[in-house]
Short mmCIF file of C-alpha atoms and ligand atoms in Angstrom, two decimals:
data_model
loop_
_atom_site.label_atom_id
_atom_site.label_comp_id
_atom_site.label_asym_id
_atom_site.label_seq_id
_atom_site.Cartn_x
_atom_site.Cartn_y
_atom_site.Cartn_z
CA MET O 1 -20.56 -39.38 -10.32
CA SER O 2 -22.95 -38.47 -13.14
CA LYS O 3 -21.84 -36.37 -16.05
CA SER O 4 -24.03 -34.08 -18.08
CA ALA O 5 -23.65 -33.96 -21.85
CA THR O 6 -22.82 -30.26 -21.81
CA LYS O 7 -19.85 -30.63 -19.51
CA THR O 8 -16.41 -29.72 -20.86
CA ALA O 9 -14.50 -32.79 -22.00
CA ALA O 10 -12.17 -34.13 -19.33
CA ALA O 11 -8.55 -34.08 -20.42
CA PHE O 12 -7.86 -36.56 -17.61
CA ARG O 13 -10.01 -38.85 -15.55
CA THR O 14 -8.36 -41.10 -13.00
CA GLU O 15 -10.13 -43.83 -11.06
CA ARG O 16 -8.70 -45.44 -7.92
CA VAL O 17 -5.13 -44.85 -9.05
CA THR O 18 -2.52 -46.32 -6.77
CA LYS O 19 1.25 -46.40 -7.05
CA VAL O 20 3.48 -48.63 -4.97
CA TYR O 21 7.24 -48.42 -5.32
CA GLY O 22 9.07 -51.58 -4.28
CA SER O 23 7.48 -54.45 -2.40
CA GLY O 24 7.31 -56.14 0.98
CA PRO O 25 8.16 -54.22 4.12
CA SER O 26 10.06 -51.55 2.18
CA ALA O 27 7.14 -50.78 -0.17
CA VAL O 28 6.30 -47.09 -0.55
CA HIS O 29 2.64 -46.28 -1.16
CA ALA O 30 3.06 -43.10 -3.17
CA LEU O 31 -0.57 -42.91 -4.34
CA ARG O 32 -3.37 -44.45 -2.30
CA GLY O 33 -6.42 -44.18 -4.56
CA VAL O 34 -6.67 -41.02 -6.61
CA ASP O 35 -9.97 -40.13 -8.26
CA LEU O 36 -9.63 -36.98 -10.28
CA GLU O 37 -11.27 -35.33 -13.25
CA LEU O 38 -9.47 -32.45 -14.94
CA PRO O 39 -11.38 -30.56 -17.63
CA SER O 40 -9.50 -29.66 -20.78
CA GLY O 41 -8.11 -26.15 -21.04
CA GLU O 42 -7.71 -25.45 -17.35
CA LEU O 43 -4.72 -24.22 -15.40
CA VAL O 44 -4.46 -26.61 -12.46
CA VAL O 45 -2.21 -26.25 -9.42
CA LEU O 46 -1.29 -29.30 -7.32
CA LEU O 47 -0.23 -28.49 -3.78
CA GLY O 48 1.02 -30.77 -1.03
CA ALA O 49 3.90 -31.53 1.27
CA SER O 50 7.09 -33.04 -0.04
CA GLY O 51 6.63 -36.78 -0.53
CA SER O 52 2.83 -36.57 -0.81
CA GLY O 53 2.82 -38.05 -4.33
CA LYS O 54 2.50 -34.98 -6.56
CA SER O 55 5.35 -35.85 -8.93
CA THR O 56 4.23 -39.46 -9.05
CA LEU O 57 0.77 -38.40 -10.21
CA LEU O 58 2.21 -35.95 -12.75
CA ASN O 59 4.48 -38.63 -14.15
CA ILE O 60 1.61 -41.09 -14.49
CA LEU O 61 -0.60 -38.53 -16.25
CA GLY O 62 2.35 -37.63 -18.49
CA GLY O 63 2.93 -41.24 -19.48
CA VAL O 64 6.45 -41.49 -18.05
CA ASP O 65 5.46 -43.72 -15.13
CA GLN O 66 2.72 -46.33 -14.79
CA ALA O 67 0.04 -46.74 -12.15
CA SER O 68 0.18 -49.89 -10.04
CA ASP O 69 -3.62 -50.11 -10.15
CA GLY O 70 -6.61 -48.08 -11.29
CA THR O 71 -7.26 -46.40 -14.62
CA VAL O 72 -6.19 -43.14 -16.24
CA HIS O 73 -8.06 -41.75 -19.21
CA PHE O 74 -6.74 -39.02 -21.46
CA PHE O 75 -9.95 -37.94 -23.21
CA ASP O 76 -11.25 -41.31 -24.51
CA ASP O 77 -7.93 -43.14 -24.39
CA ASP O 78 -7.01 -45.41 -21.48
CA LEU O 79 -3.33 -44.74 -20.73
CA THR O 80 -3.22 -47.72 -18.39
CA ALA O 81 -4.09 -50.06 -21.27
CA MET O 82 -1.48 -48.70 -23.68
CA SER O 83 1.58 -50.53 -24.93
CA ASP O 84 4.97 -48.87 -24.52
CA ALA O 85 4.86 -47.81 -28.18
CA GLN O 86 1.42 -46.24 -27.71
CA LEU O 87 2.57 -44.43 -24.58
CA THR O 88 5.59 -43.09 -26.44
CA ARG O 89 3.28 -41.82 -29.17
CA TYR O 90 1.02 -40.23 -26.53
CA ARG O 91 3.99 -38.44 -24.95
CA ARG O 92 5.36 -37.30 -28.28
CA ARG O 93 2.09 -35.88 -29.53
CA HIS O 94 0.43 -34.54 -26.46
CA VAL O 95 2.82 -34.00 -23.56
CA GLY O 96 5.24 -31.23 -22.65
CA PHE O 97 7.28 -31.30 -19.43
CA VAL O 98 8.99 -28.50 -17.51
CA PHE O 99 11.16 -29.30 -14.49
CA GLN O 100 12.69 -27.38 -11.60
CA PHE O 101 16.20 -27.43 -13.08
CA TYR O 102 15.45 -26.58 -16.74
CA ASN O 103 17.44 -29.52 -18.20
CA LEU O 104 18.81 -27.48 -21.10
CA MET O 105 21.75 -28.67 -23.17
CA PRO O 106 24.60 -26.33 -22.14
CA SER O 107 26.42 -26.57 -25.48
CA LEU O 108 23.36 -25.49 -27.49
CA THR O 109 21.86 -22.02 -27.88
CA ALA O 110 18.29 -21.22 -26.85
CA ARG O 111 17.14 -21.75 -30.44
CA GLU O 112 19.03 -25.04 -30.77
CA ASN O 113 17.57 -26.31 -27.50
CA VAL O 114 14.10 -25.67 -28.88
CA GLU O 115 15.04 -27.23 -32.23
CA LEU O 116 15.79 -30.51 -30.45
CA VAL O 117 12.03 -30.82 -30.10
CA THR O 118 10.77 -29.10 -33.24
CA GLU O 119 12.90 -31.32 -35.48
CA ILE O 120 10.99 -34.42 -34.40
CA ALA O 121 7.49 -32.98 -33.86
CA ASP O 122 4.62 -33.27 -36.37
CA ASP O 123 3.32 -29.72 -36.49
CA PRO O 124 5.69 -27.62 -34.38
CA LEU O 125 5.89 -23.90 -33.81
CA ASP O 126 8.84 -22.18 -35.37
CA PRO O 127 11.60 -22.12 -32.70
CA SER O 128 11.83 -18.34 -32.90
CA GLU O 129 8.06 -18.08 -32.47
CA ALA O 130 8.18 -20.34 -29.39
CA LEU O 131 10.97 -18.21 -27.92
CA ALA O 132 9.04 -15.03 -28.70
CA LEU O 133 6.03 -16.43 -26.84
CA VAL O 134 8.14 -16.63 -23.67
CA GLY O 135 9.60 -13.15 -24.28
CA LEU O 136 13.08 -14.28 -25.32
CA GLN O 137 13.17 -13.20 -28.96
CA GLU O 138 16.27 -11.12 -28.19
CA ARG O 139 18.16 -14.02 -26.58
CA ILE O 140 17.65 -16.64 -29.23
CA ASP O 141 21.37 -17.18 -29.95
CA HIS O 142 22.49 -17.15 -26.33
CA PHE O 143 23.76 -20.20 -24.50
CA PRO O 144 22.19 -21.29 -21.19
CA ALA O 145 25.21 -20.02 -19.21
CA GLN O 146 24.57 -16.54 -20.64
CA LEU O 147 20.99 -16.53 -19.33
CA SER O 148 19.55 -16.05 -15.84
CA GLY O 149 17.72 -18.89 -14.09
CA GLY O 150 14.34 -17.40 -15.00
CA GLU O 151 15.37 -16.98 -18.63
CA GLN O 152 16.65 -20.56 -18.76
CA GLN O 153 13.32 -21.73 -17.40
CA ARG O 154 11.55 -19.73 -20.12
CA VAL O 155 13.72 -21.47 -22.74
CA ALA O 156 12.66 -24.77 -21.19
CA ILE O 157 9.01 -23.69 -21.46
CA ALA O 158 9.55 -22.63 -25.10
CA ARG O 159 11.04 -26.04 -25.78
CA ALA O 160 8.09 -27.77 -24.10
CA ILE O 161 5.41 -25.77 -25.94
CA ALA O 162 7.13 -25.79 -29.34
CA LYS O 163 5.49 -29.06 -30.31
CA ARG O 164 2.06 -27.63 -29.35
CA PRO O 165 1.38 -30.15 -26.60
CA THR O 166 -2.18 -30.72 -25.45
CA VAL O 167 -0.96 -30.70 -21.85
CA LEU O 168 1.98 -28.94 -20.24
CA PHE O 169 3.20 -30.55 -17.02
CA CYS O 170 5.32 -28.37 -14.76
CA ASP O 171 7.02 -29.99 -11.77
CA GLU O 172 8.17 -27.26 -9.35
CA PRO O 173 8.84 -24.83 -12.22
CA ILE O 174 9.60 -21.93 -9.86
CA GLY O 175 11.27 -23.99 -7.14
CA ALA O 176 14.75 -22.65 -7.92
CA LEU O 177 13.74 -19.05 -8.61
CA ASP O 178 13.34 -15.91 -6.51
CA SER O 179 9.82 -14.55 -6.34
CA ALA O 180 10.14 -11.80 -8.97
CA THR O 181 11.67 -14.20 -11.48
CA GLY O 182 9.18 -16.87 -10.50
CA ARG O 183 6.31 -14.50 -11.19
CA ALA O 184 7.64 -13.90 -14.73
CA VAL O 185 7.73 -17.66 -15.28
CA LEU O 186 4.18 -18.05 -13.92
CA ARG O 187 3.11 -15.26 -16.26
CA VAL O 188 4.45 -17.25 -19.20
CA LEU O 189 2.59 -20.37 -18.05
CA GLN O 190 -0.59 -18.33 -17.70
CA ASP O 191 -0.12 -16.95 -21.24
CA VAL O 192 0.44 -20.45 -22.63
CA ASN O 193 -2.79 -21.59 -20.98
CA ARG O 194 -4.78 -18.59 -22.25
CA ASN O 195 -3.32 -18.06 -25.69
CA LEU O 196 -2.57 -21.60 -26.84
CA GLN O 197 -5.48 -23.21 -24.91
CA THR O 198 -2.97 -25.67 -23.48
CA THR O 199 -4.07 -27.51 -20.35
CA VAL O 200 -1.42 -26.63 -17.75
CA LEU O 201 -0.69 -28.63 -14.59
CA ILE O 202 1.67 -27.02 -12.10
CA VAL O 203 3.09 -28.81 -9.08
CA THR O 204 4.47 -26.33 -6.58
CA HIS O 205 5.41 -25.66 -2.99
CA ALA O 206 4.40 -22.01 -3.40
CA ALA O 207 0.85 -22.16 -2.05
CA ALA O 208 0.12 -18.60 -3.22
CA THR O 209 0.23 -19.90 -6.80
CA ALA O 210 -3.18 -21.44 -6.12
CA ALA O 211 -4.75 -18.01 -6.67
CA MET O 212 -3.99 -18.11 -10.39
CA ALA O 213 -5.46 -21.57 -10.94
CA ASP O 214 -8.86 -22.58 -12.27
CA ARG O 215 -8.63 -25.60 -9.99
CA VAL O 216 -6.46 -26.35 -6.97
CA VAL O 217 -5.83 -29.95 -5.96
CA HIS O 218 -4.59 -30.39 -2.39
CA PHE O 219 -2.62 -33.54 -1.85
CA SER O 220 -1.52 -35.28 1.29
CA ASP O 221 -0.12 -38.73 1.90
CA GLY O 222 -0.93 -40.06 -1.57
CA ARG O 223 -4.53 -38.87 -1.51
CA ILE O 224 -6.52 -35.87 -2.65
CA ARG O 225 -7.59 -34.00 0.45
CA GLU O 226 -9.53 -31.20 -1.21
CA ILE O 227 -10.26 -29.70 -4.61
CA VAL O 228 -11.01 -25.99 -4.83
CA VAL O 229 -12.45 -24.40 -7.98
CA ASN O 230 -11.65 -20.70 -8.12
CA GLU O 231 -14.48 -18.39 -9.18
CA ALA O 232 -12.02 -15.57 -9.81
CA LYS O 233 -8.38 -16.01 -10.72
CA LYS O 234 -5.49 -13.70 -9.97
CA SER O 235 -2.96 -12.87 -12.62
CA ALA O 236 0.62 -14.00 -12.05
CA GLU O 237 1.77 -10.45 -11.21
CA GLU O 238 -0.56 -10.35 -8.19
CA ILE O 239 0.92 -13.45 -6.61
CA GLU O 240 3.15 -13.00 -3.58
CA TRP O 241 5.24 -15.65 -1.89
P1 LIG C 1 6.19 -35.21 -4.13
O1 LIG C 1 6.39 -34.90 -5.56
O2 LIG C 1 4.85 -34.82 -3.61
O3 LIG C 1 7.28 -34.68 -3.26
P2 LIG C 1 6.73 -37.94 -4.96
O4 LIG C 1 5.61 -38.28 -5.87
O5 LIG C 1 8.03 -37.60 -5.54
O6 LIG C 1 6.23 -36.79 -3.95
O7 LIG C 1 6.98 -39.16 -3.97
C1 LIG C 1 5.94 -39.81 -3.25
C2 LIG C 1 6.55 -40.93 -2.43
O8 LIG C 1 7.04 -41.93 -3.31
C3 LIG C 1 7.73 -40.49 -1.58
O9 LIG C 1 7.70 -41.22 -0.38
C4 LIG C 1 8.93 -40.87 -2.43
O10 LIG C 1 10.05 -41.12 -1.62
C5 LIG C 1 8.44 -42.12 -3.10
N1 LIG C 1 9.07 -42.34 -4.42
C6 LIG C 1 9.00 -41.52 -5.50
N2 LIG C 1 9.65 -42.03 -6.56
C7 LIG C 1 10.16 -43.22 -6.13
C8 LIG C 1 10.94 -44.25 -6.75
N3 LIG C 1 11.30 -44.16 -8.03
N4 LIG C 1 11.27 -45.33 -5.98
C9 LIG C 1 10.88 -45.42 -4.71
N5 LIG C 1 10.14 -44.51 -4.06
C10 LIG C 1 9.79 -43.41 -4.75
MG1 LIG C 2 7.92 -33.83 -6.44
#
């Protein structure tokens, strides 16, 4: 594939990435050769059946799991050649993660959950600013149990963006939410992408989410089946599922 000089820098470029869990007859081939180029600044949605390898790919791009074979570049850096210490530095500087089940500390307030990250980051947002960005400025001193599922997920997003990550990885971020609440969470992810220029990767079962993406990657059986680039994007409020 040739690249022109004017093309937007790729945040990620993977070549022939495979992932095998285990070995011998019980080996699971989670990724079977993934070639993917993701331009910086996009909102990308990864769709595919359960078990198709979406989380595995996300975890490899996020530096929390390693490819069995192939290469993964983050801009000019080869993640697959990094030492553990270099990968830790990559994650700390550049990566935010959001999961289906929020993973908040129940004994800490919204602000304190965000401070867990801002206290160790180089150039973080102010925790109250991060919480304001997700629309929770009024709930800053509330504990997770005092917040709805959608609000807890927004705290988790505030925590993830508070260190100004280059990339925000979201693994089934609306999987536990009803559609109205899910839309509010998608809205926040769209705002993060637009206003902070963060590259956002969303893994989801909700196929309708594809309409708000710049790029939709369809996965099946450890392989990319199709990539669709949207000419026009919908806003989160227009998405129905
Ligand atoms: P998805 O996120 O699309 O549901 P995953 O990436 O989680 O898919 O999983 C892809 C395949 O790899 C599945 O068959 C899953 O069971 C397997 N798998 C994922 N993680 C592990 C692991 N740590 N050990 C063994 N098999 C795993
Ligand atoms: Mg998964």
